[in-house]
Short mmCIF file of C-alpha atoms in Angstrom, two decimals:
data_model
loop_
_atom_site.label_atom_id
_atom_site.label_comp_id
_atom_site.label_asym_id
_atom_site.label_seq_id
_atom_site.Cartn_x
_atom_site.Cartn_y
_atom_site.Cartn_z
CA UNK A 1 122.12 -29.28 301.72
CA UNK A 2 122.55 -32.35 299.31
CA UNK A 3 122.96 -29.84 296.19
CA UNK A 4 125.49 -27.60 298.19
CA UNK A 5 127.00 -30.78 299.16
CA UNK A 6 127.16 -32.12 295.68
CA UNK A 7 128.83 -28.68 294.76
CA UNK A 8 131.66 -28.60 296.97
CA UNK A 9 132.31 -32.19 296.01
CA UNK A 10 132.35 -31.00 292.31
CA UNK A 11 134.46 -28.28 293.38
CA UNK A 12 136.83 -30.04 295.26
CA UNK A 13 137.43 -32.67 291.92
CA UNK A 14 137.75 -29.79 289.58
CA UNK A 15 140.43 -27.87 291.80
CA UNK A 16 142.17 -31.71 292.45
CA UNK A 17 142.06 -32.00 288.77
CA UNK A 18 143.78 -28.64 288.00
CA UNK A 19 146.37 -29.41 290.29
CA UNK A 20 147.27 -32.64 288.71
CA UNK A 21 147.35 -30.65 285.25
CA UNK A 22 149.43 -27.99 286.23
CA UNK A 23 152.35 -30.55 288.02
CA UNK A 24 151.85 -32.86 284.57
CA UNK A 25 152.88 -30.18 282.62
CA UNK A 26 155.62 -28.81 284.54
CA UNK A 27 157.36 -32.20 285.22
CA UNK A 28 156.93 -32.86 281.27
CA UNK A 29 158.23 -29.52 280.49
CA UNK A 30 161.31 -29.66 282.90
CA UNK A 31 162.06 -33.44 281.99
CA UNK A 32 161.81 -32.53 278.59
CA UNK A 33 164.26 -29.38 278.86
CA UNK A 34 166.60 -31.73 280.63
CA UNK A 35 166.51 -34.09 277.68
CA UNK A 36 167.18 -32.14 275.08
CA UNK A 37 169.03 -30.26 276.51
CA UNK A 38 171.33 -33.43 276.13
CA UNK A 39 170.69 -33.92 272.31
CA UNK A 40 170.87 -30.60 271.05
CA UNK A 41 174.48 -30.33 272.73
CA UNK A 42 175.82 -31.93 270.00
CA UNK A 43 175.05 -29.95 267.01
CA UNK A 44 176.21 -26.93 268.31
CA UNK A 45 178.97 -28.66 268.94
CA UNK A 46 179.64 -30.20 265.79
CA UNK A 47 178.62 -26.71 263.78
CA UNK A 48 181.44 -25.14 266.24
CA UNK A 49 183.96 -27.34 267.92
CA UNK A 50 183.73 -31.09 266.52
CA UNK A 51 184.82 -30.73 263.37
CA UNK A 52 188.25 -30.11 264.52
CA UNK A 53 189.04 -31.81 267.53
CA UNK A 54 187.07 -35.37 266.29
CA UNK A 55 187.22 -35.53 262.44
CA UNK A 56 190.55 -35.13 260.37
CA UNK A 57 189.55 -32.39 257.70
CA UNK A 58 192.65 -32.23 255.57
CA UNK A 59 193.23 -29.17 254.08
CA UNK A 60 189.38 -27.85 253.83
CA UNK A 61 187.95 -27.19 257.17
CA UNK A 62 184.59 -27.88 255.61
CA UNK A 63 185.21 -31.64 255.30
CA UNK A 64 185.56 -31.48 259.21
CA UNK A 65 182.64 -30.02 259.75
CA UNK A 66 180.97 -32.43 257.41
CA UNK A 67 182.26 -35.23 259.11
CA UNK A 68 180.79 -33.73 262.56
CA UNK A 69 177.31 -33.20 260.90
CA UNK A 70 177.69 -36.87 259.65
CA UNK A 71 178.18 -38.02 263.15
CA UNK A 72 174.78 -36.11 263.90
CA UNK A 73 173.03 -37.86 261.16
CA UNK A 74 173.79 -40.92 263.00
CA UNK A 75 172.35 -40.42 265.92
CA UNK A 76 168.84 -39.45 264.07
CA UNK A 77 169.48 -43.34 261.88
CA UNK A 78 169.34 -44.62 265.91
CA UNK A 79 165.95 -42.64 266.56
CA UNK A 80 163.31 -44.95 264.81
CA UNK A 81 164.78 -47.60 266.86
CA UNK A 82 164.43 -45.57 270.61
CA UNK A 83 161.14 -45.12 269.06
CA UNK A 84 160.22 -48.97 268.59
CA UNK A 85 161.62 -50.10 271.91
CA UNK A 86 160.36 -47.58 274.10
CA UNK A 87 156.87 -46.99 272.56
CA UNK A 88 156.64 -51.06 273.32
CA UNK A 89 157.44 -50.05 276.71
CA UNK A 90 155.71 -47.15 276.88
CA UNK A 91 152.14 -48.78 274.96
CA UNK A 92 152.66 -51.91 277.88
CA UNK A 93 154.49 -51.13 280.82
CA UNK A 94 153.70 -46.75 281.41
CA UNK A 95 155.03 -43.89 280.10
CA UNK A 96 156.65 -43.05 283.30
CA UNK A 97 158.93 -46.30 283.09
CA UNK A 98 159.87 -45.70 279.38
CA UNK A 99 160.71 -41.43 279.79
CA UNK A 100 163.43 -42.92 283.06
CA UNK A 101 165.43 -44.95 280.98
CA UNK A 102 165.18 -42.88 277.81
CA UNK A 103 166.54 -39.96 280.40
CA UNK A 104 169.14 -42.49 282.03
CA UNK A 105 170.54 -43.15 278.67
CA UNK A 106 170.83 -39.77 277.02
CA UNK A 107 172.67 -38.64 280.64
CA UNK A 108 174.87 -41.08 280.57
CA UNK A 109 176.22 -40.69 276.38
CA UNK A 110 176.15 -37.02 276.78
CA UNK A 111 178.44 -37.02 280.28
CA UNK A 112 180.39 -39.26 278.14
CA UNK A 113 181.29 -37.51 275.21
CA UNK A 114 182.18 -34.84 277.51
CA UNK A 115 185.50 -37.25 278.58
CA UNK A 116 186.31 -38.33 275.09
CA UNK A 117 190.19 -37.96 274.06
CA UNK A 118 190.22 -35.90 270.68
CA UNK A 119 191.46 -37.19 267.11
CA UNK A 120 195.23 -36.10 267.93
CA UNK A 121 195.21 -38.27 271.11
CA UNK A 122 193.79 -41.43 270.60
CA UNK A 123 193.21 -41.36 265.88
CA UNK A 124 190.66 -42.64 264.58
CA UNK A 125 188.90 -44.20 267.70
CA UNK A 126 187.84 -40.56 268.63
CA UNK A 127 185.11 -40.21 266.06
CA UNK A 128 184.28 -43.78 266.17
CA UNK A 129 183.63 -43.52 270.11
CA UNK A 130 181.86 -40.29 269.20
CA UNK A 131 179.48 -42.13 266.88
CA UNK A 132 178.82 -44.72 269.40
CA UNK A 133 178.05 -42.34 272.17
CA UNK A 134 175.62 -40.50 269.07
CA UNK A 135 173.82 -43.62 268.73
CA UNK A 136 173.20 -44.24 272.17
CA UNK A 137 171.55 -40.73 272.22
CA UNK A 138 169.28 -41.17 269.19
CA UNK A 139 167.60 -43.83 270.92
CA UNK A 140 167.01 -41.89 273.43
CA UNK A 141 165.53 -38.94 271.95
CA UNK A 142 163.49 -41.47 269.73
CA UNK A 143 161.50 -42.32 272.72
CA UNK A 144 161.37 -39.08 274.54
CA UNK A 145 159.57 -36.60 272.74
CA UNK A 146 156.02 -39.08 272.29
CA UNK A 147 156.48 -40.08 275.75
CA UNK A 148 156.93 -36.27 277.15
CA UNK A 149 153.51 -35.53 274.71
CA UNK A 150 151.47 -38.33 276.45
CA UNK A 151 152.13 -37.15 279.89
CA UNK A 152 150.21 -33.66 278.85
CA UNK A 153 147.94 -34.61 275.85
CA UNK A 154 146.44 -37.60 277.82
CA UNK A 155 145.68 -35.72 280.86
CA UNK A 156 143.50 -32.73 279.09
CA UNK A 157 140.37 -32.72 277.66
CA UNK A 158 140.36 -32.48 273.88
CA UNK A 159 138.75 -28.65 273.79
CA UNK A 160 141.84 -27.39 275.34
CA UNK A 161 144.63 -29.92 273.68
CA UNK A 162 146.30 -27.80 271.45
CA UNK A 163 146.63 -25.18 274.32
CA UNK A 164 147.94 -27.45 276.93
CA UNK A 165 150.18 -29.99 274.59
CA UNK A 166 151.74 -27.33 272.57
CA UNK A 167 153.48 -27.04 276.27
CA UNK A 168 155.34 -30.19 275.97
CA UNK A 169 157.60 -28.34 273.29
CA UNK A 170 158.68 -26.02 275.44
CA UNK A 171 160.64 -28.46 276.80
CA UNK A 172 162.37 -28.67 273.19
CA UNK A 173 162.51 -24.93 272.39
CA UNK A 174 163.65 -24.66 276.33
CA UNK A 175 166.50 -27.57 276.08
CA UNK A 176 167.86 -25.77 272.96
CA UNK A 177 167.90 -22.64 274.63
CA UNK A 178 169.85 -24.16 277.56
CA UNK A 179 172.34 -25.61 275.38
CA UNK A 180 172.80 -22.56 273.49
CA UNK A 181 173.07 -20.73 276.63
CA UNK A 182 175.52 -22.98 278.34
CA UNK A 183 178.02 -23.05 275.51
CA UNK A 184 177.91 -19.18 274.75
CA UNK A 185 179.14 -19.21 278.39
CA UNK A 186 181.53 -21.40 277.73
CA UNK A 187 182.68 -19.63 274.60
CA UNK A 188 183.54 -16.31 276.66
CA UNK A 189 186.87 -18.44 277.80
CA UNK A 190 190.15 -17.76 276.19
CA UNK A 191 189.94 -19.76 272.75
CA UNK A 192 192.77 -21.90 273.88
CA UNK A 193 191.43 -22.91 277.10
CA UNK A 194 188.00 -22.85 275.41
CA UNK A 195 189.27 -25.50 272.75
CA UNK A 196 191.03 -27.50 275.35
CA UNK A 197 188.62 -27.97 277.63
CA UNK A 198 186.10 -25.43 277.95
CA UNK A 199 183.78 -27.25 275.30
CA UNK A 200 183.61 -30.15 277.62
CA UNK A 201 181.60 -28.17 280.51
CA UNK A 202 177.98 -28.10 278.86
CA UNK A 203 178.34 -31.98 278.37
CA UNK A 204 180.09 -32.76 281.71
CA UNK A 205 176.83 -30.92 283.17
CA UNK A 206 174.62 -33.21 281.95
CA UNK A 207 174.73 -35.51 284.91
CA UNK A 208 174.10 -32.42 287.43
CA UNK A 209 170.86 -32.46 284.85
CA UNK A 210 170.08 -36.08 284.99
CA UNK A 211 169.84 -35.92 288.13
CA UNK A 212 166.97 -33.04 288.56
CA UNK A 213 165.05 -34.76 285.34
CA UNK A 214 165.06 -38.21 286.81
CA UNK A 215 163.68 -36.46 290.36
CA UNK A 216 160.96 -34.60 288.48
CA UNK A 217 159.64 -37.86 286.58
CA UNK A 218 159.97 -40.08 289.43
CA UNK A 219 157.15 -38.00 291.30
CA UNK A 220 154.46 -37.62 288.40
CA UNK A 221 151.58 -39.59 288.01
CA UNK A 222 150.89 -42.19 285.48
CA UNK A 223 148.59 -41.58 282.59
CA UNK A 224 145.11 -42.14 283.41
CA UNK A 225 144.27 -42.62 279.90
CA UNK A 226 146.94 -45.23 279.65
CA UNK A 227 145.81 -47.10 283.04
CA UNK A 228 142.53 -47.63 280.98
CA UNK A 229 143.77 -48.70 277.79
CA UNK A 230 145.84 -50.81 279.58
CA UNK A 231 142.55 -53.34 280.76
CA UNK A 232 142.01 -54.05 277.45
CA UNK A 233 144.70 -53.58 275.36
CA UNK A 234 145.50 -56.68 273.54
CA UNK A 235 149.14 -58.32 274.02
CA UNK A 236 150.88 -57.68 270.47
CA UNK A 237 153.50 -55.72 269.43
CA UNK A 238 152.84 -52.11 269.02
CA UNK A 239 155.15 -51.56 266.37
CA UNK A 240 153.42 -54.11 264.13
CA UNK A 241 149.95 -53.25 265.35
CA UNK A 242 150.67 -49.36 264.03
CA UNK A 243 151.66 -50.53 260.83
CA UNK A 244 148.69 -53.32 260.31
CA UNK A 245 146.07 -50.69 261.52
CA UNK A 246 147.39 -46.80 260.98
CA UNK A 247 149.53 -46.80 257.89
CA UNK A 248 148.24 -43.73 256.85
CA UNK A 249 148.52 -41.92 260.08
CA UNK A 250 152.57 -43.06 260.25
CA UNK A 251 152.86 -41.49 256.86
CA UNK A 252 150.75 -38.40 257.58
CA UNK A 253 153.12 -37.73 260.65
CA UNK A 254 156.01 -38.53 258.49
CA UNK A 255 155.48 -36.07 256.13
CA UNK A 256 154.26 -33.09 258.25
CA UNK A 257 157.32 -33.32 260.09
CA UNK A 258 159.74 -32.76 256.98
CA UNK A 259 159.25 -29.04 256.98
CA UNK A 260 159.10 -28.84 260.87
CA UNK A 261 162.62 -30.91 262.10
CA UNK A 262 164.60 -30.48 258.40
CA UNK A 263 163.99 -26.92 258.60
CA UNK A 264 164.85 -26.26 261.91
CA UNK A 265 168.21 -28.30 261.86
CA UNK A 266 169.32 -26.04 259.24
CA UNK A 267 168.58 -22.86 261.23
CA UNK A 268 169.82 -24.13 264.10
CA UNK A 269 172.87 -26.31 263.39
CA UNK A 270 174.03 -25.51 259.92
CA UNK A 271 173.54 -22.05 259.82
CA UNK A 272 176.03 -21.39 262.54
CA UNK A 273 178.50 -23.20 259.90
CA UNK A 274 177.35 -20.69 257.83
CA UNK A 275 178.27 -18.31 260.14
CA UNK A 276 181.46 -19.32 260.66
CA UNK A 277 181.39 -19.54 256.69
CA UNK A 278 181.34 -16.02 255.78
CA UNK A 279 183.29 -14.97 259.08
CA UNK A 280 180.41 -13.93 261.10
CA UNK A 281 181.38 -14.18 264.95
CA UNK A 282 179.89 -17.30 266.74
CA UNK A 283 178.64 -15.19 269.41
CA UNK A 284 176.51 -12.95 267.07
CA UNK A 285 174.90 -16.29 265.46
CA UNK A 286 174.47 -18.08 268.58
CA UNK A 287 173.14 -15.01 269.85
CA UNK A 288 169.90 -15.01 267.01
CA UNK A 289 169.09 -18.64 267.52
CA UNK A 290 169.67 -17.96 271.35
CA UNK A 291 166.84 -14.72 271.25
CA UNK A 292 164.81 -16.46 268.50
CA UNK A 293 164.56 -20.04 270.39
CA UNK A 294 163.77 -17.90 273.93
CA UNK A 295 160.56 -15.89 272.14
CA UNK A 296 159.77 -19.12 270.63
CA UNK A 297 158.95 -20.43 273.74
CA UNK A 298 155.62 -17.91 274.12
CA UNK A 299 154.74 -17.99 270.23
CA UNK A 300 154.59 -22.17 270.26
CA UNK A 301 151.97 -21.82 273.15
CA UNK A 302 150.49 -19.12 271.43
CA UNK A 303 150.05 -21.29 268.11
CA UNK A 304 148.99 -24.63 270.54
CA UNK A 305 146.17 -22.01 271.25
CA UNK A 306 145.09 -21.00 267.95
CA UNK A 307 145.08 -24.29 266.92
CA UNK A 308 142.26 -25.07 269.03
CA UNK A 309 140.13 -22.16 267.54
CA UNK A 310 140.62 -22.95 263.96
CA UNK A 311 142.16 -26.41 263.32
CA UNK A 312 145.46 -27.82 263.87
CA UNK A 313 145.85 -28.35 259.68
CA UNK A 314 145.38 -24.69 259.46
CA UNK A 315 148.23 -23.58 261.46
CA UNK A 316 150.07 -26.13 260.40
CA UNK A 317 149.55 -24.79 256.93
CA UNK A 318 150.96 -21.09 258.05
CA UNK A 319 154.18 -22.52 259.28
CA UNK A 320 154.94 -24.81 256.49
CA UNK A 321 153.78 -22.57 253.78
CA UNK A 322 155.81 -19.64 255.77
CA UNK A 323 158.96 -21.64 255.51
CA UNK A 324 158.68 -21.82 251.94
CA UNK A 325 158.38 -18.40 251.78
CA UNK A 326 161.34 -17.55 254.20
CA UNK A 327 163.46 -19.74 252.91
CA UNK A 328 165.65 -17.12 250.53
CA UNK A 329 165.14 -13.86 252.75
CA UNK A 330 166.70 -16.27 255.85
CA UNK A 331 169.65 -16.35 254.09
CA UNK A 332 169.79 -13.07 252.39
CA UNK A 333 169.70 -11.05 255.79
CA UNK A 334 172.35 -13.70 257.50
CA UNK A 335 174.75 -12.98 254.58
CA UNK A 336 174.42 -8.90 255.38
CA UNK A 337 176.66 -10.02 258.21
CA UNK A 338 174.71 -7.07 260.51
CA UNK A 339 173.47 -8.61 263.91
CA UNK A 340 170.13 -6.67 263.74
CA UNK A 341 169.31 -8.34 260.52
CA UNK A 342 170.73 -11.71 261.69
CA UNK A 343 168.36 -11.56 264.79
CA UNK A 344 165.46 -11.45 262.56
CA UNK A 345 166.27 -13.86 260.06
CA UNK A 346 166.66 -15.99 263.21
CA UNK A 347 163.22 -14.49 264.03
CA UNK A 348 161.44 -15.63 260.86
CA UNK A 349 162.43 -19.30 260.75
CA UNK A 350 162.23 -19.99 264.61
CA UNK A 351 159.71 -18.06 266.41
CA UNK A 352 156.88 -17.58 263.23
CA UNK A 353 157.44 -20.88 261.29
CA UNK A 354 159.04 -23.52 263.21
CA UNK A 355 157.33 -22.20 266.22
CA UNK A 356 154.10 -22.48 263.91
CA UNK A 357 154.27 -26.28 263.64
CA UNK A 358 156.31 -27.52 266.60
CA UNK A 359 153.28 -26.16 268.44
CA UNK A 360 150.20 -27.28 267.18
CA UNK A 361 152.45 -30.64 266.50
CA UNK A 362 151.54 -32.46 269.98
CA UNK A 363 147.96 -32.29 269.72
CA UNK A 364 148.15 -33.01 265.81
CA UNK A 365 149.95 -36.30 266.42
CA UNK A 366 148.16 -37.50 269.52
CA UNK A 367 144.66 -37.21 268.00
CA UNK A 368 146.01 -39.56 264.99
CA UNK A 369 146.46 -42.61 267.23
CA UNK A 370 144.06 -44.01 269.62
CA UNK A 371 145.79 -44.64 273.59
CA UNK A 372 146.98 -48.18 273.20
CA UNK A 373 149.23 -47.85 270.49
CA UNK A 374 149.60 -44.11 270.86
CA UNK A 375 153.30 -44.09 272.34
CA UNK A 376 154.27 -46.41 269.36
CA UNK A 377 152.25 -44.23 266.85
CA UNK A 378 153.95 -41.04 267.66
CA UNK A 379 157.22 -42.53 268.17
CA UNK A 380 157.02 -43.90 264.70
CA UNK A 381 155.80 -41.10 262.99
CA UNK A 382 157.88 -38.63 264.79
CA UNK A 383 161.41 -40.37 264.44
CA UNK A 384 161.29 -42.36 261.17
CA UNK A 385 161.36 -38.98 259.45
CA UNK A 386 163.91 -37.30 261.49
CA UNK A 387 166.41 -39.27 259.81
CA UNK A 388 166.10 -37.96 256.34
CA UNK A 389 165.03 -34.45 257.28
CA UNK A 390 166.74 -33.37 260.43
CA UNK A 391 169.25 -35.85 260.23
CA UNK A 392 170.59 -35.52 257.15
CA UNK A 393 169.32 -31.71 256.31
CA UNK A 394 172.57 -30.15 257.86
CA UNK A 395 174.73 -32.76 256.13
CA UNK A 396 173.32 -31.93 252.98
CA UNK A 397 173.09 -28.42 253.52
CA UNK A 398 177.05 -28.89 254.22
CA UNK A 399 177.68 -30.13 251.09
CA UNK A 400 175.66 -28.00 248.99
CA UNK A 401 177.81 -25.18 250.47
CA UNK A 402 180.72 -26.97 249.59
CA UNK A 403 180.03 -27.59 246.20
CA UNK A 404 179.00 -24.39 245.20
CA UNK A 405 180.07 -22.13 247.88
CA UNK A 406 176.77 -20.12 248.38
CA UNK A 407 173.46 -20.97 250.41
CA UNK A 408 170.95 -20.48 247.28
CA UNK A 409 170.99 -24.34 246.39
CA UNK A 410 170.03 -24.66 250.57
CA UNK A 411 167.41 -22.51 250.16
CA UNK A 412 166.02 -24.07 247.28
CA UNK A 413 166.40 -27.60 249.56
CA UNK A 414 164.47 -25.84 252.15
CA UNK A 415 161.64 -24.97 249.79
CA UNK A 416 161.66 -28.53 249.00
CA UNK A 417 161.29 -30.27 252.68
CA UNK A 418 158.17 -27.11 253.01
CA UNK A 419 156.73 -27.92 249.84
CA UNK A 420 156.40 -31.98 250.99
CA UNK A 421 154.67 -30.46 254.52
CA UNK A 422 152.14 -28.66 252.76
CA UNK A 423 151.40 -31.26 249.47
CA UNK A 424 150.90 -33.73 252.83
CA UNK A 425 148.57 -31.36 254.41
CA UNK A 426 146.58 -30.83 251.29
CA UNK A 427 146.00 -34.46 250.75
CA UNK A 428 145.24 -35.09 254.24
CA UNK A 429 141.96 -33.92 256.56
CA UNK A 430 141.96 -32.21 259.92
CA UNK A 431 142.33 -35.26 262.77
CA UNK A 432 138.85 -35.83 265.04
CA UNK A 433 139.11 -33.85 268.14
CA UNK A 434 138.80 -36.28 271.23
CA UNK A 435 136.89 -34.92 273.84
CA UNK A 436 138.10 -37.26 276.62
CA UNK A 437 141.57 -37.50 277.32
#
């Protein structure tokens, strides 16, 4: 009777615990999606729209685009900072409190920018309100992503980490998707009304959005890993404790991340300047990052998975070494103009490499820090090198293309951000799995 008892106690805790797994990952998926949703907004728009309406181009329509892509750097110069303040928040005060106001913020910018007056109505306070509102959602998405990773990778065990975490990026791969979605919608309006106004719909959305996220994350449960770490955490600053104590770790995320967020920038925001480049519809580009992005979403998981069965450094290793190898034959079958061929370059870069590294990335990163400086850690890590390789990877591409008016020198760039990824992984070791979350 005691053992039966004993049983259906067990039973009972492992079914509670399930639960509580499955409604952590859903509320960090959909507040996640929500997010991003927000950020990634903007470099469609500036690949498409911005360049125009925001930043006076002259006579080449490249240097308006340029100036769009520069306003997108910003917002990634703004992301070590999000990261700083809200990993102290998140590292002291719970990762619920810090993923509310990074959401709160990011709503707020993106509704904004939807309501900004264009160059020809209000000069050169147009871009520099742009800028601003950029800024404002860098920090944002500087604490978001390690904060959305905690709420999953802290609430696992470590034998199924990869697996479970991996599922935080679909929140990423799901936001793009969204945005991508949205303003292909709003592209099937007349291209005067589209121009006009129709551009300002996926932003002006964003508080119907901020709404839902800010529901979801309002009813999950804090971190239990956190709660602990929290009794005897000391009271010093995060930031400076990651520096003091993981140096290595900050720079290990640093440079596995080149290949990851520099690579997929330029196949999903310059490449549909490319596009427009070499006179390639906008609906047949957005349409391959659009398809690409959407099968992403299984392959990450799938890649989370394998991770767990042969090392997170080893499929690491396939997407990073993959880019460098895809790096020519993206562009050569974009430049045959042909959607079929489009699709897959789309294909190669998103779903197989990106998809490669973005999901094995969670668990990767979280088993480099230990739980009271973890937000911090990740944050850090995470951000301070998304503002040389995402942030500035389109603006560069943008100006290789300008210069020599062909994508081979952007390829060879790409090689270069892959080729840091895997000389990091070579020098580095495969992190210690952690069996308690």
């Amino acid at each position: 009777m005691t053992m039966a008892y004993q049983g259906a106690v067990q039973s009972a805790d492992e079914q509670a615990r399930r639960q509580r797994t499955r409604r952590v990952v859903m509320a960090s998926v959909a507040g996640n999606a929500m997010e991003w949703y927000d950020f990634f907004i903007y470099g469609t728009a500036a690949a498409l729209v911005f360049g125009e309406l925001f930043f006076p181009k002259g006579t080449d329509p490249l240097l308006g685009t340029m100036g769009a892509f520069a306003g997108f750097a910003v917002g990634f110069l703004a992301r070590p900072l999000g990261g700083v303040v809200f990993g102290h928040i998140g590292d002291r005060y719970g990762r619920k409190l810090a993923l509310e106001w990074t959401l709160g913020i990011m709503g707020a910018a993106t509704f904004l920018i939807g309501l900004l007056p264009t160059y020809e109505q209000i000069g050169i306070w147009a871009p520099v309100a742009m800028v601003a509102l950029r800024v404002l959602q860098g920090a944002a998405a500087g604490g978001e992503w390690g904060g959305g990773v905690l709420l999953i990778s802290e609430a696992v065990g470590g034998k199924r980490r990869g697996y479970f975490s991996s599922f935080s990026q679909l929140g990423v791969a799901g936001g793009f998707v969204l945005s991508s979605g949205v303003f292909m919608l709003a592209q099937q309006l007349p291209q005067e009304a589209f121009m006009s106004w129709g551009w300002r719909l996926p932003f002006l959305l964003s508080v119907l959005i901020f709404g839902i996220g800010l529901y979801i994350r309002k009813h999950i449960p804090e971190s239990d890993e956190f709660v602990q770490a929290k009794k005897t955490a000391k009271r010093g600053m995060p930031a400076v404790e990651v520096f003091r104590r993981y140096p290595r770790q900050v720079f290990t995320a640093m440079g596995l991340r080149v290949a990851e967020n520099g690579g997929s920038y330029i196949f999903l925001a310059f490449a549909l300047a490319y596009g427009k480049f070499l006179g390639i519809p906008n609906d047949v580009m957005l349409g391959g990052v659009l398809a690409s992005m959407f099968i992403e979403l299984g392959s990450l998981v799938w890649f989370g998975h394998l991770s767990d069965r042969i090392g997170r450094r080893t499929v690491y290793l396939i997407g990073s070494a993959g880019l460098m190898l895809a790096a020519f034959p993206f562009f050569w079958l974009v430049q045959t103009k042909e959607p079929m061929w489009i699709f897959l370059a789309f294909f190669l870069g998103n779903t197989v490499c990106h998809a490669a590294m973005i999901g094995t990335q969670p668990a990767y990163f979280a088993e480099l820090f230990p739980p009271e400086v973890r937000y911090t850690g990740l944050a850090l890590g995470h951000e301070l090198a998304s503002v040389f390789a995402g942030g500035l990877s389109p603006l560069i591409a943008m100006a290789l293309l300008r210069k020599y008016e062909s994508a081979t020198p952007v390829a060879w760039f790409l090689v270069g951000m892959a080729a840091i990824t895997v000389i990091t992984l070579l020098l580095t070791r495969e992190p210690p799995r952690q069996e308690s979350a």
